[in-house]
XYZ file of C-alpha atoms in Angstrom:
491
model
C 52.113 97.087 0.543
C 52.735 93.407 1.440
C 55.042 93.100 -1.533
C 57.238 96.004 -0.369
C 57.296 94.778 3.241
C 58.415 91.353 1.973
C 61.248 92.920 -0.003
C 62.323 94.949 3.024
C 62.421 91.801 5.169
C 64.552 90.067 2.556
C 67.029 92.937 2.630
C 67.532 93.005 6.401
C 67.222 89.351 7.339
C 70.251 87.016 7.393
C 70.831 84.884 4.298
C 70.976 81.121 4.328
C 74.008 78.893 4.666
C 74.258 77.112 1.325
C 76.028 74.144 2.924
C 73.309 73.517 5.542
C 70.011 71.794 4.703
C 68.422 73.131 7.908
C 69.448 76.685 7.069
C 68.088 76.410 3.531
C 64.810 74.949 4.798
C 64.454 77.661 7.463
C 65.035 80.378 4.876
C 62.576 78.718 2.468
C 59.822 78.536 5.104
C 59.663 82.334 5.052
C 57.926 81.862 1.692
C 54.779 80.486 3.339
C 51.691 82.680 2.694
C 53.654 84.729 0.146
C 52.995 84.968 -3.588
C 55.712 84.375 -6.171
C 54.973 87.854 -7.502
C 56.127 89.337 -4.174
C 59.691 88.694 -5.337
C 59.513 90.107 -8.849
C 62.171 92.678 -9.619
C 60.779 95.981 -10.838
C 62.704 95.905 -14.090
C 61.448 92.502 -15.218
C 59.154 92.261 -18.209
C 55.612 91.745 -16.896
C 54.554 90.079 -20.157
C 56.865 87.149 -19.383
C 55.782 86.554 -15.797
C 53.403 83.705 -16.588
C 56.087 81.909 -18.643
C 58.351 81.301 -15.667
C 59.018 77.839 -14.334
C 58.286 78.648 -10.718
C 61.209 76.711 -9.248
C 63.537 78.646 -11.575
C 61.877 81.862 -10.471
C 62.564 81.071 -6.800
C 66.159 80.103 -7.516
C 66.939 83.426 -9.165
C 64.642 85.885 -7.359
C 64.516 84.446 -3.851
C 67.621 82.334 -3.349
C 69.734 84.552 -5.659
C 71.222 81.598 -7.507
C 72.281 81.383 -11.126
C 70.452 78.831 -13.256
C 72.435 75.986 -14.776
C 71.833 72.700 -16.565
C 74.106 70.588 -14.389
C 73.119 67.108 -13.282
C 73.826 67.999 -9.644
C 71.055 69.122 -7.251
C 70.104 72.810 -7.218
C 71.803 73.354 -3.847
C 74.843 71.219 -4.559
C 76.703 71.877 -1.302
C 73.741 70.678 0.798
C 72.648 68.065 -1.792
C 69.124 69.551 -2.058
C 66.902 69.664 -5.156
C 64.260 72.428 -5.324
C 60.775 71.590 -6.634
C 57.555 73.600 -6.804
C 54.253 71.784 -7.175
C 50.543 72.757 -7.112
C 47.859 71.670 -4.649
C 44.065 71.955 -4.936
C 41.499 72.875 -2.317
C 38.674 70.370 -1.999
C 35.489 70.343 0.034
C 35.714 70.697 3.820
C 39.055 72.517 3.388
C 40.930 69.376 2.469
C 43.841 69.720 0.069
C 45.211 67.321 -2.534
C 48.161 67.328 -4.895
C 47.061 68.558 -8.311
C 49.474 66.426 -10.299
C 52.507 64.175 -10.270
C 55.921 65.639 -9.392
C 58.290 65.689 -12.352
C 61.908 64.931 -11.427
C 65.024 64.603 -13.599
C 65.032 63.632 -17.274
C 65.849 60.056 -18.274
C 68.842 59.684 -20.561
C 68.262 56.339 -22.280
C 71.888 56.064 -23.383
C 73.441 56.543 -19.944
C 70.933 54.958 -17.553
C 71.740 51.475 -18.913
C 75.251 51.816 -17.458
C 74.249 53.269 -14.086
C 74.218 51.632 -10.663
C 71.337 52.511 -8.336
C 73.374 54.086 -5.528
C 75.342 56.337 -7.882
C 72.557 56.905 -10.432
C 71.616 60.336 -11.734
C 68.205 59.847 -10.100
C 69.693 59.288 -6.629
C 72.180 62.070 -7.188
C 69.387 64.510 -8.010
C 66.447 63.465 -5.841
C 67.670 61.997 -2.557
C 66.675 65.181 -0.709
C 64.033 67.529 -2.138
C 62.856 70.923 -0.921
C 59.150 70.852 -1.797
C 57.311 74.159 -2.229
C 53.527 73.613 -2.497
C 51.402 76.451 -3.885
C 47.609 76.725 -4.120
C 46.435 76.341 -7.708
C 43.597 78.570 -8.943
C 42.223 77.969 -12.408
C 41.853 81.597 -13.479
C 45.001 82.910 -11.778
C 48.361 83.441 -13.487
C 50.987 81.201 -11.908
C 53.092 84.067 -10.560
C 50.201 85.000 -8.231
C 49.835 81.560 -6.641
C 50.081 81.589 -2.844
C 52.705 79.311 -1.268
C 51.128 77.139 1.444
C 53.623 74.464 2.485
C 57.424 74.275 2.414
C 59.145 71.093 3.614
C 62.245 69.009 3.070
C 61.470 65.488 1.893
C 63.528 62.330 1.448
C 62.078 58.951 0.492
C 65.174 57.384 2.082
C 63.844 57.912 5.624
C 61.145 55.299 4.976
C 62.893 51.978 4.307
C 59.891 50.449 2.582
C 59.386 53.467 0.290
C 63.089 53.414 -0.495
C 62.962 49.738 -1.489
C 59.843 50.145 -3.638
C 61.240 53.222 -5.436
C 64.541 51.408 -5.957
C 62.656 48.479 -7.481
C 60.652 50.883 -9.684
C 63.899 52.431 -10.957
C 65.385 48.995 -11.671
C 62.267 47.985 -13.633
C 62.528 51.116 -15.780
C 66.232 50.513 -16.351
C 65.581 46.858 -17.233
C 62.961 47.830 -19.845
C 65.420 50.250 -21.474
C 68.188 47.611 -21.459
C 65.807 45.212 -23.209
C 65.148 47.726 -26.046
C 61.670 48.528 -24.735
C 61.915 52.231 -23.892
C 59.062 52.836 -26.354
C 56.853 50.401 -24.400
C 57.290 51.934 -20.947
C 53.995 52.242 -19.112
C 52.938 53.921 -15.907
C 51.767 50.532 -14.665
C 55.218 48.993 -14.781
C 55.857 50.632 -11.410
C 54.217 51.635 -8.105
C 55.510 55.011 -6.821
C 58.064 56.127 -9.417
C 57.013 56.640 -13.030
C 58.777 57.281 -16.328
C 56.376 59.967 -17.583
C 56.413 61.549 -21.030
C 57.788 65.066 -21.283
C 55.891 66.481 -24.249
C 52.439 65.912 -25.647
C 53.573 66.341 -29.272
C 54.648 62.895 -30.427
C 57.132 63.991 -33.113
C 58.827 66.443 -30.771
C 59.107 63.885 -27.994
C 60.788 61.088 -29.978
C 64.427 60.293 -29.324
C 66.859 57.430 -29.839
C 67.257 54.539 -27.425
C 70.229 52.201 -27.053
C 70.332 48.811 -28.811
C 67.282 49.637 -30.963
C 66.377 51.568 -34.103
C 62.867 52.253 -32.722
C 62.553 55.778 -31.382
C 60.995 56.324 -27.947
C 59.302 59.282 -26.305
C 61.393 61.518 -24.087
C 60.620 60.740 -20.468
C 61.412 61.963 -16.988
C 61.194 60.296 -13.615
C 58.262 61.464 -11.519
C 56.527 60.635 -8.259
C 53.000 59.529 -9.058
C 50.030 61.696 -8.112
C 48.721 59.398 -5.380
C 52.186 59.102 -3.816
C 52.336 62.902 -3.741
C 48.975 62.919 -1.947
C 50.414 60.667 0.731
C 53.441 62.950 1.143
C 51.112 65.935 1.431
C 49.007 64.208 4.091
C 52.168 63.435 6.006
C 53.285 67.077 5.915
C 49.819 68.214 6.983
C 49.828 65.615 9.786
C 46.319 64.652 8.696
C 47.162 61.101 7.718
C 45.135 58.472 9.513
C 46.436 55.261 11.004
C 47.632 52.999 8.212
C 48.536 49.329 8.184
C 51.896 48.710 6.524
C 51.939 45.318 4.832
C 55.685 44.861 4.666
C 58.399 46.223 6.915
C 61.745 45.305 5.391
C 64.773 46.744 7.141
C 67.351 45.740 4.520
C 68.128 47.645 1.372
C 67.462 44.951 -1.216
C 65.386 44.187 -4.288
C 61.816 44.714 -3.156
C 59.202 43.176 -5.435
C 55.838 44.313 -4.093
C 53.774 41.993 -6.291
C 55.812 38.929 -5.283
C 55.459 39.815 -1.619
C 51.720 40.355 -1.985
C 51.354 36.957 -3.649
C 53.458 35.359 -0.907
C 51.200 36.929 1.732
C 48.137 35.243 0.223
C 49.808 31.951 -0.729
C 48.944 30.179 2.586
C 45.273 31.047 2.005
C 44.958 29.672 -1.530
C 42.487 26.772 -1.330
C 41.178 27.912 2.059
C 37.455 28.564 2.415
C 35.946 31.830 3.577
C 34.864 30.050 6.751
C 38.426 28.744 7.365
C 39.834 32.257 7.139
C 37.516 33.580 9.838
C 38.591 30.679 12.075
C 42.319 31.206 11.360
C 42.065 34.853 12.406
C 39.845 33.987 15.396
C 37.249 36.509 14.330
C 33.546 36.581 14.940
C 31.820 35.181 11.872
C 29.506 37.593 10.022
C 26.859 36.849 7.438
C 27.958 36.731 3.799
C 24.841 38.595 2.702
C 26.521 41.847 3.751
C 27.737 43.765 0.700
C 31.288 44.318 1.979
C 31.665 40.791 3.322
C 34.372 39.452 0.994
C 36.317 42.725 0.953
C 36.396 42.699 4.767
C 37.475 39.081 4.746
C 40.341 39.866 2.345
C 41.449 42.840 4.452
C 41.690 40.584 7.507
C 44.216 38.415 5.670
C 46.359 41.553 5.408
C 45.684 42.374 9.098
C 44.018 45.613 8.028
C 40.704 47.191 8.960
C 39.840 47.720 5.288
C 41.537 48.434 1.957
C 41.578 52.201 2.649
C 43.768 51.676 5.705
C 46.549 49.840 3.832
C 49.502 52.182 3.382
C 50.894 50.621 0.188
C 47.469 50.551 -1.458
C 46.995 54.255 -0.715
C 50.421 55.260 -2.019
C 50.123 53.184 -5.203
C 46.375 53.757 -5.795
C 45.535 50.053 -5.656
C 41.854 49.140 -5.402
C 40.880 45.850 -3.804
C 38.246 43.921 -5.769
C 36.789 40.579 -4.709
C 35.123 38.474 -7.379
C 33.357 35.116 -7.288
C 33.560 32.333 -9.834
C 30.872 29.808 -10.647
C 31.812 26.106 -10.769
C 32.216 26.480 -14.581
C 34.879 29.220 -14.034
C 32.607 32.056 -15.151
C 32.243 35.255 -13.116
C 29.068 35.493 -11.065
C 28.621 39.111 -12.135
C 30.149 42.025 -13.987
C 32.329 44.530 -12.082
C 30.922 48.006 -11.503
C 32.463 51.458 -11.328
C 30.961 54.323 -9.280
C 27.809 55.815 -10.777
C 28.125 58.853 -13.021
C 25.962 61.955 -13.315
C 24.677 62.823 -16.792
C 25.121 66.558 -16.235
C 28.800 66.064 -15.370
C 29.798 63.460 -17.943
C 28.413 65.472 -20.876
C 30.872 68.289 -20.133
C 33.957 66.098 -19.757
C 36.711 65.443 -22.283
C 37.945 61.863 -22.542
C 41.402 62.392 -21.019
C 39.881 64.368 -18.127
C 36.940 62.038 -17.606
C 36.330 60.069 -14.425
C 36.321 56.791 -16.352
C 39.667 57.478 -18.047
C 41.278 58.475 -14.758
C 40.020 55.319 -13.062
C 41.189 53.031 -15.867
C 44.485 54.831 -16.387
C 45.144 55.699 -12.766
C 44.192 52.637 -10.735
C 45.645 49.204 -10.192
C 43.259 46.448 -9.164
C 44.085 43.729 -6.679
C 41.662 40.938 -7.513
C 40.970 38.301 -4.875
C 39.151 35.476 -6.614
C 36.802 33.131 -4.739
C 35.464 29.993 -6.449
C 32.449 27.831 -5.710
C 33.322 24.177 -5.021
C 29.823 22.807 -5.596
C 29.000 20.953 -8.815
C 26.609 23.662 -10.014
C 25.735 27.241 -9.145
C 22.162 26.247 -8.300
C 23.499 23.728 -5.766
C 25.547 26.514 -4.172
C 22.494 28.764 -3.870
C 20.598 26.050 -1.972
C 23.180 26.041 0.832
C 22.849 27.970 4.086
C 25.054 31.055 4.551
C 27.575 29.151 6.672
C 27.617 26.252 4.207
C 28.258 28.710 1.377
C 31.290 30.034 3.243
C 32.626 26.501 3.519
C 32.024 25.888 -0.194
C 33.727 29.103 -1.384
C 37.535 29.011 -1.543
C 40.223 31.502 -2.550
C 41.371 30.329 -5.972
C 43.993 32.949 -6.820
C 44.995 36.601 -6.422
C 46.060 38.935 -9.256
C 47.512 42.458 -9.250
C 46.272 43.909 -12.546
C 45.956 47.144 -14.461
C 43.958 47.943 -17.565
C 46.088 47.694 -20.753
C 46.535 51.121 -22.359
C 45.518 49.879 -25.809
C 42.209 48.606 -24.410
C 41.556 51.940 -22.723
C 42.005 53.824 -25.990
C 40.476 51.308 -28.406
C 37.640 49.749 -26.392
C 36.741 51.810 -23.319
C 36.901 55.115 -25.193
C 34.450 53.819 -27.813
C 31.841 53.051 -25.132
C 32.490 56.355 -23.349
C 32.227 58.372 -26.603
C 28.907 56.771 -27.518
C 27.523 57.309 -24.007
C 28.485 60.995 -23.977
C 27.158 61.498 -27.520
C 23.731 60.079 -26.634
C 23.479 62.096 -23.408
C 24.831 65.334 -24.830
C 22.635 65.284 -27.925
C 19.427 64.260 -26.130
C 19.315 60.925 -27.947
C 18.805 58.677 -24.919
C 15.631 56.644 -25.458
C 14.040 55.243 -22.306
C 11.364 52.556 -22.377
C 9.678 50.782 -19.507
C 7.180 48.008 -18.956
C 5.433 46.561 -15.939
C 5.635 42.853 -15.164
C 4.138 40.721 -12.422
C 6.704 38.869 -10.350
C 5.723 36.839 -7.285
C 2.377 38.605 -7.111
C 4.077 41.974 -7.192
C 4.293 44.499 -9.959
C 7.793 45.471 -11.057
C 8.799 48.146 -13.560
C 11.554 47.110 -15.987
C 13.343 50.084 -17.514
C 15.534 49.918 -20.603
C 17.516 52.489 -22.587
C 19.759 52.674 -25.632
C 23.026 53.435 -23.807
C 25.770 50.923 -24.790
C 24.753 47.558 -23.345
C 26.876 44.482 -22.793
C 26.111 42.646 -26.025
C 27.320 45.693 -27.997
C 30.678 46.108 -26.290
C 33.949 44.214 -25.841
C 35.181 45.675 -22.561
C 32.795 47.927 -20.660
C 29.102 48.717 -20.876
C 26.505 50.949 -19.192
C 23.647 49.842 -17.012
C 21.944 50.870 -13.730
C 24.143 51.048 -10.664
C 21.266 50.163 -8.366
C 18.228 47.885 -8.361
C 16.204 50.689 -6.792
C 14.482 52.418 -9.695
C 13.591 55.316 -7.377
C 17.236 56.433 -7.385
C 17.122 58.738 -10.388
C 19.468 60.892 -12.453
C 18.253 63.762 -14.630
C 19.340 63.931 -18.256
C 19.935 67.238 -20.111
C 16.518 66.911 -21.804
C 14.878 66.539 -18.358
C 14.113 62.850 -18.716
C 15.007 60.859 -15.621
C 16.907 57.591 -15.649
C 17.892 55.067 -12.980
C 21.358 56.031 -11.692
C 23.820 54.293 -13.979
C 27.513 53.475 -14.170
C 30.079 51.776 -16.374
C 30.699 48.059 -15.818
C 33.579 45.782 -16.799
C 32.207 42.972 -18.944
C 32.691 39.717 -17.032
C 33.996 37.968 -20.181
C 36.690 40.640 -20.580
C 37.924 40.202 -17.003
C 37.857 36.393 -17.327
C 40.137 36.643 -20.353
C 42.461 39.193 -18.752
C 42.894 37.186 -15.544
C 43.323 33.862 -17.332
C 40.363 32.297 -15.554
């Protein structure tokens, strides 16, 4: 019944003005709470419904437009590009983008001659009509319900515009330097040159100035940037601190600006920083102490309130160095659950997504005492005076290390858990007149690995996780080996 009522409304209601962005948006908003299948013509072959690209389906069946392969936007007269994209429902009725938003294809042979303002990317994506539908795993795509319809332009936010422009220039520069085959997601912040096909042989194409073939790629907005856009449309976004507010359209190098922000603090002690910002000093025994201190340098409440970090999925990590330039400790990831990890595939695993999907902003503090033991003898305030910011580094995990090193540790961990081969041993020792239980297992430990290892996430042995064979183990997580990070950050 709803389907026929929808078709009746479409017949009697006024059509849109193809030259007006407001008219097109108003007409498109009538899609909200409808299914794509509501607009299927009776004569169409039902067997092909699930093969439709949904934006093409809307163009032909809702907007009554003919499909073409032109480089101009879909609504050329109003300069609007039409895009459909899925969202997922999370707990507490929150929604998130399901994936990145694929934009126009990259032509390696023509992009090297383009100027930013007249580029095919700007021509195609300056103004986008975004149609968000609710993804359901067991539903065919034609039955997805449309939830949000909005016009979007990254040009209205000067900072976003500058960062995306810089991302585009980085991609173009790599192609000009014969490195199209080396393009990585981590070359950029918001805009990505993503691969178009999973089959390597099918995706290879020629690139200018080089005999090496490169994968076909398209521009796309990254997943976390899409989440920010979605929050903005939903008006659920919290108060964010914007680090940089440039008003000029110029080359915007985020990493250089971030380094410049911290440059005045290099060599300053933790205690000095609290004094500079006229803040009440807190005790360094608190777990979040150094992260809070670093956020204050950026005039932010915490890392989660920094707009650029949210949009680019940058995680703030503070690390401490001993006087001999060695890390005080390894770097942990969130704990995993055995029941969940045993059912994951590598490319869908939490570890892969964290390594592949996150940048890390390392703020490195170094002890100025002669030895670590001398540092430990100091009072808390004295420690703050003897701990200085040595350097800051914006870093991402190299793809080859993810596939060659991290995957090996992950595979072995999953194999042992899945096949009930985890061996747990424990012994009781007396320490300071107290008994303490030391638990060990055969999951990949540090001495066995070159990049990451597995060990308990907590010192509280009462925090337990249940294995598939009903043994219980102290809640564990993956850890970056300190030696690996030292080498990567040139410490």
